Short mmCIF file of C-alpha atoms in Angstrom, two decimals:
data_model
loop_
_atom_site.label_atom_id
_atom_site.label_comp_id
_atom_site.label_asym_id
_atom_site.label_seq_id
_atom_site.Cartn_x
_atom_site.Cartn_y
_atom_site.Cartn_z
CA LEU A 1000 94.22 172.03 -202.41
CA HIS A 1001 96.91 170.62 -204.65
CA GLY A 1002 97.89 170.33 -208.29
CA SER A 1003 96.07 172.48 -210.85
CA ALA A 1004 93.44 173.74 -208.37
CA ALA A 1005 96.10 175.23 -206.07
CA ILE A 1006 97.96 176.84 -208.97
CA GLN A 1007 94.81 178.38 -210.43
CA LEU A 1008 93.70 179.69 -207.01
CA TYR A 1009 97.12 181.24 -206.33
CA TYR A 1010 97.40 182.99 -209.69
CA GLY A 1011 93.73 183.91 -209.64
CA THR A 1012 94.28 185.76 -206.34
CA LEU A 1013 97.20 187.67 -207.85
CA LEU A 1014 95.08 188.53 -210.88
CA ASN A 1015 92.27 189.93 -208.70
CA ALA A 1016 94.73 192.13 -206.81
CA ALA A 1017 96.23 193.36 -210.05
CA ALA A 1018 92.76 194.12 -211.42
CA MET A 1019 91.98 196.33 -208.40
CA GLU A 1020 95.19 198.30 -208.94
CA VAL A 1021 94.37 198.68 -212.63
CA GLU A 1022 90.92 200.03 -211.83
CA MET A 1023 92.33 202.73 -209.54
CA HIS A 1024 94.85 203.94 -212.11
CA VAL A 1025 92.41 203.78 -215.01
CA LYS A 1026 90.04 206.15 -213.22
CA ARG A 1027 92.88 208.70 -212.94
CA GLY A 1028 94.47 208.16 -216.37
CA GLY A 1029 93.57 208.98 -219.89
CA ARG A 1030 92.69 206.85 -222.90
CA PRO A 1031 96.34 205.87 -223.87
CA PHE A 1032 97.02 204.85 -220.33
CA ARG A 1033 93.84 202.77 -220.22
CA ARG A 1034 94.77 201.02 -223.48
CA ALA A 1035 98.26 200.15 -222.19
CA LEU A 1036 96.89 198.76 -218.99
CA LEU A 1037 94.26 196.74 -220.80
CA VAL A 1038 97.00 195.17 -222.95
CA LEU A 1039 99.01 194.37 -219.79
CA LEU A 1040 95.96 192.87 -218.17
CA ALA A 1041 95.24 190.74 -221.23
CA LEU A 1042 98.82 189.46 -221.23
CA SER A 1043 98.59 188.65 -217.52
CA SER A 1044 95.32 186.80 -218.05
CA GLY A 1045 96.90 184.81 -220.87
CA ALA A 1046 99.80 183.83 -218.63
CA VAL A 1047 97.39 182.61 -215.96
CA VAL A 1048 95.45 180.60 -218.51
CA LEU A 1049 98.70 179.12 -219.85
CA LEU A 1050 99.83 178.15 -216.35
CA GLY A 1051 96.47 176.59 -215.61
CA ALA A 1052 96.53 174.61 -218.86
CA THR A 1053 100.09 173.46 -218.11
CA ALA A 1054 99.03 172.31 -214.65
CA LEU A 1055 96.11 170.37 -216.08
CA PHE A 1056 98.40 168.78 -218.67
CA MET A 1057 101.08 167.81 -216.14
CA THR A 1058 98.58 166.37 -213.64
CA ARG A 1059 96.56 164.32 -216.12
CA PRO A 1060 96.32 160.60 -215.24
CA PHE A 1061 98.72 158.18 -216.89
CA THR A 1062 97.25 155.83 -219.46
CA GLU A 1063 98.84 152.48 -220.22
CA PRO A 1064 99.31 151.87 -223.95
CA ARG A 1065 96.82 149.35 -225.26
CA TRP A 1066 97.91 145.74 -224.83
CA GLN A 1067 96.94 143.88 -227.99
CA GLU A 1068 97.44 140.17 -228.49
CA ALA A 1069 99.57 139.40 -231.52
CA PRO A 1070 98.66 136.57 -233.92
CA PRO A 1071 100.14 133.19 -232.93
CA ASN A 1072 103.57 132.23 -234.17
CA PRO A 1073 103.50 130.54 -237.58
CA ILE A 1074 104.16 126.81 -237.49
CA SER A 1075 106.83 127.33 -240.15
CA ILE A 1076 109.27 128.61 -237.49
CA TYR A 1077 109.58 125.07 -236.13
CA LEU A 1078 111.37 121.96 -237.30
CA PRO A 1079 109.29 119.44 -239.24
CA ALA A 1080 107.24 117.14 -237.03
CA GLU A 1081 109.17 114.03 -238.08
CA LEU A 1082 112.35 115.56 -236.69
CA GLN A 1083 110.58 116.25 -233.42
CA THR A 1084 109.15 112.87 -232.58
CA GLY A 1085 110.25 110.47 -235.30
CA GLY A 1086 112.80 107.68 -234.92
CA THR A 1087 113.26 104.78 -232.61
CA GLY A 1088 113.94 105.70 -228.99
CA ARG A 1089 113.28 109.34 -229.70
CA SER A 1090 111.10 111.58 -227.50
CA PRO A 1091 109.83 115.11 -228.24
CA LEU A 1092 112.22 117.98 -227.69
CA PRO A 1093 111.50 119.47 -224.25
CA LEU A 1094 110.06 122.90 -223.52
CA VAL A 1095 112.61 125.01 -221.63
CA SER A 1096 112.47 128.41 -219.99
CA PRO A 1097 115.47 130.76 -220.02
CA PHE A 1098 113.64 133.04 -217.56
CA HIS A 1099 113.22 133.19 -213.80
CA LEU A 1100 111.53 135.41 -211.23
CA GLU A 1101 112.62 135.83 -207.64
CA THR A 1102 110.69 137.70 -204.96
CA ALA A 1103 111.70 138.92 -201.53
CA PRO A 1104 109.20 139.69 -198.77
CA MET A 1105 109.63 142.90 -196.76
CA ALA A 1106 107.38 144.48 -194.14
CA ARG A 1107 108.46 148.15 -194.14
CA LEU A 1108 110.85 150.44 -196.00
CA LEU A 1109 112.16 153.97 -195.34
CA LEU A 1110 114.31 156.13 -197.64
CA ILE A 1111 116.46 158.96 -196.23
CA ASN A 1112 118.52 161.19 -198.52
CA PHE A 1113 121.02 163.91 -197.60
CA GLU A 1114 123.05 164.19 -200.81
CA GLU A 1115 122.98 167.99 -200.54
CA ASP A 1116 124.61 167.79 -197.10
CA PRO A 1117 126.59 164.53 -197.22
CA ASP A 1118 128.82 162.84 -194.70
CA THR A 1119 132.38 161.90 -195.68
CA VAL A 1120 131.18 158.31 -196.19
CA TYR A 1121 127.38 158.30 -196.55
CA HIS A 1122 124.74 160.38 -198.30
CA GLY A 1123 121.70 158.21 -197.57
CA PHE A 1124 120.24 155.47 -195.39
CA GLU A 1125 117.54 152.92 -196.07
CA PRO A 1126 116.05 151.08 -193.07
CA GLN A 1127 114.19 147.87 -193.93
CA PHE A 1128 112.13 145.74 -191.56
CA PHE A 1129 111.51 142.02 -192.15
CA ASP A 1130 109.09 139.60 -190.52
CA ASP A 1131 108.81 136.46 -192.66
CA ALA A 1132 109.90 132.85 -192.96
CA VAL A 1133 112.66 133.65 -195.45
CA HIS A 1134 114.56 136.37 -193.56
CA GLY A 1135 113.27 136.00 -190.01
CA ARG A 1136 112.29 139.02 -187.92
CA GLY A 1137 114.53 142.04 -187.55
CA LEU A 1138 115.87 145.32 -188.87
CA LEU A 1139 118.40 146.08 -191.60
CA VAL A 1140 119.87 149.43 -192.63
CA ILE A 1141 121.54 150.08 -196.00
CA GLY A 1142 124.14 152.84 -195.91
CA TRP A 1143 124.44 154.52 -199.30
CA ARG A 1144 128.08 155.54 -199.70
CA VAL A 1145 129.36 158.56 -201.59
CA ASP A 1146 131.50 156.20 -203.74
CA GLY A 1147 128.32 154.56 -205.07
CA ARG A 1148 128.60 151.31 -203.12
CA VAL A 1149 126.52 150.25 -200.12
CA ASP A 1150 127.15 148.99 -196.60
CA VAL A 1151 124.55 146.70 -195.07
CA PHE A 1152 124.03 146.62 -191.29
CA HIS A 1153 121.64 143.92 -190.13
CA ASP A 1154 120.21 142.29 -187.04
CA PRO A 1155 122.13 139.07 -186.24
CA ALA A 1156 118.84 137.13 -186.30
CA LEU A 1157 118.17 137.95 -189.95
CA ARG A 1158 119.08 135.51 -192.71
CA ILE A 1159 120.58 137.73 -195.39
CA ASP A 1160 122.03 136.76 -198.77
CA PRO A 1161 124.85 139.17 -199.71
CA GLN A 1162 124.10 138.65 -203.43
CA THR A 1163 120.73 140.32 -202.89
CA TYR A 1164 122.49 143.66 -202.43
CA GLY A 1165 124.74 143.41 -205.47
CA ILE A 1166 122.02 145.19 -207.43
CA THR A 1167 122.20 148.32 -205.28
CA GLY A 1168 124.35 151.17 -206.55
CA ALA A 1169 127.86 150.14 -207.57
CA GLY A 1170 127.56 146.97 -205.51
CA LEU A 1171 128.06 145.76 -201.96
CA HIS A 1172 131.02 147.22 -200.06
CA ALA A 1173 130.58 145.50 -196.70
CA MET A 1174 128.02 143.66 -194.60
CA ALA A 1175 128.09 143.78 -190.80
CA GLU A 1176 125.91 142.55 -187.94
CA ARG A 1177 124.52 145.14 -185.54
CA SER A 1178 122.08 144.87 -182.66
CA PHE A 1179 118.89 146.88 -183.19
CA ALA A 1180 117.22 145.63 -180.03
CA GLY A 1181 116.04 149.08 -178.91
CA ALA A 1182 115.15 150.43 -182.34
CA LEU A 1183 111.73 151.83 -183.28
CA PHE A 1184 110.38 151.59 -186.83
CA GLU A 1185 106.60 151.90 -187.05
CA LEU A 1186 104.22 153.25 -189.68
CA GLY A 1187 100.73 154.23 -188.51
CA PRO A 1188 97.92 156.80 -188.72
CA ALA A 1189 100.32 159.57 -187.63
CA GLY A 1190 102.90 158.56 -190.22
CA ALA A 1191 106.44 157.41 -189.45
CA GLN A 1192 107.81 156.80 -185.97
CA VAL A 1193 111.51 155.99 -186.27
CA ASP A 1194 114.34 155.92 -183.75
CA ILE A 1195 117.32 153.85 -184.90
CA SER A 1196 120.90 153.98 -183.62
CA PHE A 1197 123.92 151.90 -184.63
CA ARG A 1198 127.66 152.20 -185.19
CA ASP A 1199 129.05 152.26 -188.71
CA LEU A 1200 132.18 150.53 -190.02
CA GLN A 1201 134.36 153.30 -188.52
CA ASP A 1202 132.66 152.87 -185.13
CA ARG A 1203 130.86 156.21 -185.47
CA LEU A 1204 127.41 156.53 -183.91
CA VAL A 1205 124.58 156.93 -186.45
CA HIS A 1206 121.22 158.17 -185.18
CA LEU A 1207 118.10 158.33 -187.36
CA LEU A 1208 114.98 159.91 -185.84
CA ILE A 1209 111.60 160.74 -187.40
CA HIS A 1210 108.57 161.63 -185.29
CA GLU A 1211 105.41 162.61 -187.20
CA THR A 1212 102.34 163.94 -185.37
CA ASP A 1213 99.98 164.96 -188.21
CA THR A 1214 97.02 162.54 -188.14
CA ARG A 1215 95.10 164.08 -191.06
CA PRO A 1216 94.14 161.47 -193.68
CA ARG A 1217 96.83 160.52 -196.17
CA THR A 1218 96.51 159.39 -199.78
CA PRO A 1219 99.27 156.81 -200.25
CA PHE A 1220 100.08 155.62 -203.75
CA GLY A 1221 102.22 153.02 -205.45
CA LEU A 1222 105.27 153.28 -207.68
CA LEU A 1223 108.22 151.40 -209.11
CA ALA A 1224 111.24 152.71 -207.23
CA PRO A 1225 114.11 153.62 -209.59
CA MET A 1226 116.56 151.46 -207.66
CA GLY A 1227 118.16 150.19 -210.85
CA VAL A 1228 119.22 153.63 -212.03
CA ALA A 1229 122.40 153.57 -209.93
CA ALA A 1230 123.60 150.07 -210.90
CA SER A 1231 126.60 149.98 -213.22
CA ASP A 1232 126.87 146.18 -213.58
CA PRO A 1233 123.37 144.88 -212.76
CA PRO A 1234 123.03 141.21 -211.76
CA ALA A 1235 119.25 141.36 -212.41
CA LEU A 1236 116.43 143.68 -213.42
CA PRO A 1237 115.35 145.08 -210.02
CA LEU A 1238 111.61 145.69 -209.79
CA VAL A 1239 111.19 147.32 -206.39
CA TYR A 1240 107.48 147.95 -206.03
CA VAL A 1241 106.53 150.21 -203.14
CA GLY A 1242 102.84 150.13 -202.28
CA GLY A 1243 101.29 152.37 -199.64
CA PHE A 1244 103.95 154.98 -200.47
CA SER A 1245 103.96 158.26 -198.52
CA PHE A 1246 106.22 161.24 -197.81
CA VAL A 1247 106.93 162.53 -194.30
CA ARG A 1248 104.96 165.73 -193.65
CA ARG A 1249 106.72 168.88 -192.56
CA ALA A 1250 103.95 170.05 -190.21
CA GLY A 1251 104.53 168.84 -186.66
CA THR A 1252 107.47 166.60 -187.59
CA GLU A 1253 110.79 166.24 -185.82
CA TYR A 1254 113.63 164.56 -187.68
CA ARG A 1255 117.35 164.03 -187.12
CA ILE A 1256 120.10 162.55 -189.26
CA GLU A 1257 123.22 162.43 -187.09
CA ILE A 1258 126.57 160.81 -187.82
CA ASP A 1259 129.33 161.04 -185.24
CA GLY A 1260 127.55 163.93 -183.50
CA ARG A 1261 127.04 166.01 -186.65
CA SER A 1262 123.52 166.73 -187.93
CA HIS A 1263 122.77 166.53 -191.66
CA ARG A 1264 119.96 168.22 -193.57
CA ASN A 1265 117.53 166.11 -195.52
CA ASP A 1266 117.38 166.96 -199.23
CA PHE A 1267 114.71 169.50 -200.19
CA ILE A 1268 111.80 168.71 -202.47
CA PRO A 1269 109.20 171.34 -203.51
CA LEU A 1270 106.27 168.96 -203.23
CA ILE A 1271 102.81 169.30 -201.67
CA LEU A 1272 100.76 166.16 -201.01
CA ASP A 1273 97.31 166.07 -199.40
CA GLY A 1274 97.50 169.86 -199.08
CA THR A 1275 100.68 170.01 -197.00
CA PRO A 1276 104.41 170.37 -197.78
CA VAL A 1277 106.54 167.26 -197.31
CA TYR A 1278 110.15 166.31 -196.65
CA PHE A 1279 112.17 164.15 -199.03
CA LEU A 1280 111.77 161.35 -196.50
CA ARG A 1281 109.54 158.62 -197.83
CA TYR A 1282 108.31 155.25 -196.72
CA SER A 1283 106.33 152.23 -197.84
CA ALA A 1284 104.09 150.04 -195.71
CA ALA A 1285 103.82 147.40 -198.47
CA PRO A 1286 107.06 146.93 -200.44
CA PHE A 1287 107.31 144.05 -202.91
CA ILE A 1288 110.76 143.20 -204.26
CA VAL A 1289 111.10 141.34 -207.57
CA THR A 1290 114.19 140.45 -209.59
CA TRP A 1291 113.83 139.18 -213.16
CA ASN A 1292 116.46 136.84 -214.57
CA PRO A 1293 119.05 137.20 -211.77
CA ASP A 1294 122.56 136.05 -212.64
CA SER A 1295 122.50 133.66 -209.69
CA ALA A 1296 119.67 131.69 -211.34
CA ALA A 1297 120.98 131.68 -214.92
CA HIS A 1298 120.20 128.23 -216.24
CA LEU A 1299 117.58 126.63 -218.44
CA ARG A 1300 114.61 125.00 -216.76
CA VAL A 1301 112.86 122.04 -218.35
CA LEU A 1302 109.09 122.54 -218.09
CA GLU A 1303 106.54 119.74 -217.95
CA PRO A 1304 103.21 121.17 -219.11
CA ARG A 1305 100.07 119.73 -217.55
CA PRO A 1306 96.48 120.39 -218.68
CA THR A 1307 94.54 122.89 -216.60
CA GLY A 1308 91.47 123.48 -218.76
CA GLY A 1309 89.61 122.69 -221.91
CA ALA A 1310 90.02 123.87 -225.44
CA GLY A 1311 90.24 127.56 -226.17
CA GLY A 1312 91.66 128.58 -222.80
CA ALA A 1313 93.37 131.84 -221.97
CA GLY A 1314 96.06 131.41 -224.57
CA SER A 1315 96.74 133.30 -227.77
CA ALA A 1316 94.41 133.16 -230.71
CA GLY A 1317 94.76 129.83 -232.47
CA SER A 1318 95.91 127.95 -229.40
CA THR A 1319 93.96 124.81 -228.55
CA THR A 1320 94.74 124.09 -224.92
CA THR A 1321 95.95 125.97 -221.88
CA LEU A 1322 98.47 124.17 -219.68
CA THR A 1323 100.62 125.05 -216.68
CA ALA A 1324 104.06 124.11 -215.48
CA HIS A 1325 106.00 124.97 -212.32
CA ALA A 1326 109.73 125.41 -211.85
CA GLU A 1327 111.51 126.83 -208.79
CA GLY A 1328 108.52 128.74 -207.46
CA VAL A 1329 107.44 130.19 -210.83
CA GLN A 1330 104.21 129.22 -212.58
CA TYR A 1331 104.16 129.14 -216.37
CA ASP A 1332 100.94 129.39 -218.37
CA ILE A 1333 101.51 127.51 -221.61
CA VAL A 1334 99.54 127.29 -224.83
CA THR A 1335 99.75 124.77 -227.63
CA ASN A 1336 100.51 125.84 -231.17
CA GLY A 1337 100.04 122.80 -233.35
CA THR A 1338 102.18 120.14 -231.68
CA PHE A 1339 104.40 122.73 -229.98
CA HIS A 1340 104.26 124.34 -226.55
CA GLU A 1341 104.79 128.08 -226.01
CA ILE A 1342 104.99 130.24 -222.87
CA ARG A 1343 102.05 132.64 -222.65
CA GLN A 1344 103.03 134.11 -219.27
CA MET A 1345 105.03 133.48 -216.12
CA SER A 1346 104.13 134.54 -212.58
CA ARG A 1347 105.24 134.30 -208.97
CA ARG A 1348 103.32 134.95 -205.77
CA GLU A 1349 104.69 136.24 -202.46
CA GLY A 1350 102.00 136.42 -199.77
CA ASN A 1351 99.29 138.75 -201.08
CA ASN A 1352 101.51 140.02 -203.89
CA GLU A 1353 101.96 138.59 -207.36
CA VAL A 1354 104.10 139.61 -210.32
CA VAL A 1355 103.11 138.54 -213.85
CA VAL A 1356 105.14 138.67 -217.08
CA GLU A 1357 103.04 138.29 -220.25
CA PHE A 1358 104.36 137.60 -223.74
CA THR A 1359 102.67 138.31 -227.06
CA PRO A 1360 102.91 136.33 -229.17
CA ALA A 1361 103.63 133.48 -226.79
CA PHE A 1362 107.35 132.82 -226.26
CA PRO A 1363 108.35 129.94 -228.58
CA GLN A 1364 109.54 126.41 -227.88
CA LEU A 1365 113.22 127.26 -228.21
CA LEU A 1366 114.81 123.88 -228.84
CA ALA A 1367 112.37 123.14 -231.67
CA LEU A 1368 113.08 126.29 -233.70
CA ALA A 1369 114.36 125.84 -237.23
CA ASP A 1370 117.66 127.34 -238.29
CA GLY A 1371 117.30 130.90 -239.62
CA THR A 1372 114.30 131.72 -237.44
CA ASP A 1373 114.07 135.35 -236.33
CA LEU A 1374 111.14 136.14 -234.00
CA ALA A 1375 110.13 139.28 -232.11
CA GLY A 1376 107.33 140.17 -229.73
CA GLN A 1377 106.24 142.28 -226.79
CA PHE A 1378 106.05 141.72 -223.04
CA ARG A 1379 104.64 143.51 -220.04
CA VAL A 1380 105.28 143.12 -216.33
CA THR A 1381 102.47 143.84 -213.88
CA ALA A 1382 101.90 143.53 -210.16
CA HIS A 1383 99.06 145.40 -208.41
CA ALA A 1384 97.22 147.92 -210.61
CA SER A 1385 98.39 150.79 -208.37
CA LEU A 1386 102.04 149.95 -209.12
CA GLY A 1387 101.97 150.60 -212.85
CA VAL A 1388 103.29 148.56 -215.78
CA VAL A 1389 106.73 147.87 -217.32
CA ARG A 1390 106.67 147.09 -221.03
CA GLY A 1391 109.22 146.07 -223.60
CA SER A 1392 110.19 143.80 -226.48
CA TRP A 1393 111.74 140.36 -226.88
CA ARG A 1394 113.61 138.70 -229.72
CA VAL A 1395 114.81 135.18 -230.53
CA VAL A 1396 117.18 134.30 -233.37
CA ARG A 1397 118.47 130.84 -234.29
CA LYS A 1398 121.70 130.85 -236.26
CA ASP A 1399 123.27 127.46 -236.93
CA GLN A 1400 123.57 125.75 -233.55
CA GLU A 1401 123.09 128.87 -231.44
CA LEU A 1402 120.00 130.57 -230.08
CA HIS A 1403 120.34 134.27 -229.31
CA LEU A 1404 117.78 135.76 -226.92
CA GLU A 1405 117.08 139.38 -226.00
CA ILE A 1406 114.82 141.17 -223.52
CA LEU A 1407 114.62 144.97 -223.79
CA PRO A 1408 112.31 146.96 -221.44
CA ASP A 1409 112.19 149.78 -223.99
CA GLY A 1410 108.62 150.74 -223.08
CA GLY A 1411 109.76 151.92 -219.65
CA TRP A 1412 107.40 152.21 -216.70
CA THR A 1413 103.88 153.63 -216.91
CA PRO A 1414 102.70 154.76 -213.44
CA GLY A 1415 99.38 153.68 -211.99
CA PRO A 1416 96.89 155.92 -210.13
CA ALA A 1417 98.64 158.66 -208.13
CA PRO A 1418 97.90 162.10 -206.62
CA PRO A 1419 98.20 165.03 -209.07
CA MET A 1420 101.45 166.33 -207.56
CA ALA A 1421 102.98 162.86 -207.77
CA ARG A 1422 102.06 162.78 -211.47
CA ILE A 1423 103.95 166.03 -211.94
CA LEU A 1424 106.94 164.50 -210.18
CA PHE A 1425 106.87 161.42 -212.42
CA ARG A 1426 106.74 163.61 -215.53
CA VAL A 1427 109.31 166.21 -214.52
CA VAL A 1428 111.81 163.63 -213.21
CA SER A 1429 112.02 161.41 -216.29
CA MET A 1430 114.18 158.88 -214.44
CA PHE A 1431 111.05 157.36 -212.88
CA GLN A 1432 109.60 156.27 -216.21
CA ASP A 1433 112.75 155.84 -218.26
CA TRP A 1434 115.25 153.89 -216.14
CA PRO A 1435 114.07 150.42 -217.32
CA LYS A 1436 114.85 151.50 -220.90
CA THR A 1437 118.55 151.56 -219.99
CA TYR A 1438 118.61 147.79 -219.34
CA ILE A 1439 118.99 144.88 -221.76
CA TRP A 1440 119.19 141.14 -221.13
CA ARG A 1441 120.95 138.85 -223.57
CA GLY A 1442 121.21 135.09 -223.52
CA THR A 1443 122.89 132.49 -225.73
CA ILE A 1444 122.02 128.79 -225.88
CA GLN A 1445 124.52 126.47 -227.52
CA LEU A 1446 122.63 123.60 -229.10
CA PRO A 1447 124.12 120.10 -229.35
CA ALA A 1448 125.80 119.20 -232.61
CA PRO A 1449 123.36 117.93 -235.24
CA ASP A 1450 123.25 114.17 -235.68
CA MET A 1451 120.53 113.92 -238.30
CA PRO A 1452 119.56 115.61 -241.60
CA GLY A 1453 117.83 118.94 -241.33
CA GLY A 1454 120.22 120.56 -238.91
CA THR A 1455 118.46 119.45 -235.72
CA ALA A 1456 119.75 117.53 -232.77
CA ALA A 1457 118.22 114.28 -231.61
CA SER A 1458 116.47 114.70 -228.31
CA SER A 1459 118.38 111.72 -227.00
CA SER A 1460 121.56 113.83 -227.28
CA LEU A 1461 120.18 116.69 -225.16
CA VAL A 1462 121.98 116.30 -221.88
CA GLU A 1463 121.47 118.78 -219.03
CA PRO A 1464 122.77 121.23 -218.09
CA PHE A 1465 122.39 122.99 -221.42
CA ALA A 1466 125.18 125.34 -222.47
CA PHE A 1467 123.60 128.68 -221.56
CA GLU A 1468 125.05 132.10 -220.84
CA SER A 1469 123.03 135.20 -219.98
CA GLY A 1470 123.14 138.51 -218.17
CA TRP A 1471 121.84 142.07 -217.88
CA GLN A 1472 123.70 145.14 -219.10
CA ARG A 1473 123.17 148.89 -218.92
CA ILE A 1474 122.97 150.35 -222.42
CA ALA A 1475 122.77 153.88 -221.07
CA GLN A 1476 123.45 155.59 -217.74
#
């Protein structure tokens, strides 16, 4: 039993015992005594009912707010058609994207916390296992330092980009090669089987051991890991999706966290999943790492839309044709709005995983916007249904020869299907749902100087790379 059923059974048992005691004393007492006890019993029953109602409320499923398509952008936001295509030697202004998605494959992930019993250097470790064409095959361990930064220890065979770990905590402290030839990191029917040893930067021996034996069925779930909550100067919006997520069970489990011969206690969590208490040791058999608009990829991409279907495709209301374009591994679904092209959604696939960013209304054709335009809309980011949804707002303003762009994930994260006790965790620990709200992305495009009436720039004067600056910031900690 778990969630509301366990709570009601527990307090129901206490109530029955109390009722038996009341009956014994009532038989021996008088009328005033019986009245007092009846009042006490009524109060106790009310408390049980209140606790049961609270449990039902806290374990209710999450519901994503309704996604409603906005009306298409008015044509009046754009420059007159003659300024778009008119004139000798003039071609239409191109469609550009200020956005990018990057994905990183990963086979397995384990999270170990001991912040309540920290080492002088570390308070957590995060083993990751890779087996793909991008990274190669091998093991990597992130050491979470007490100063907020991270150390990365990796198999020499792995191809690792140091910039990938700039998003973690206060940034990368050091990266070092280590041999993990004899390491064990497996996830199976009996849970986690882990035996990893390596030497840290001070040449101290680190030993991580987890041996689960409980083979009872598990109910894994998906979530968006709050990795971005610790970043002070984020180089991207980190969307670390962890599918097949489970906690290590206490029953029949042996674990060790040893640094330089000293054992450390794993942090405590009062959580019961699948009817059994668990440790605050958790793992994912299907992680999917996404970064949106990383600083390392901050430039405008010229898109070349190509038809993919007939009239009235999947675009916004009022659109006439659905088209697609591809740029650096990202697919863009584009709709027409009059003679203009707008981005309906962008997506990227990594193996069996796919992340999709939808815009409503469709994101406008930036270089064709008229001066004084101020547009706003909504977006949502989805992967698998079990991993929930991130929602937010976007805004575009053209002022003279500058375009100011803004992405704000102010809708936070709405979890997908999860066990009742996990729902309580997501509600009680607000960080899970709220951390995306603390991020904002801003971009500025400097348009070429106007060379014709109307305040627009001739397309012949648009020379790449466009003057573009962008980046993420934390607006709250």
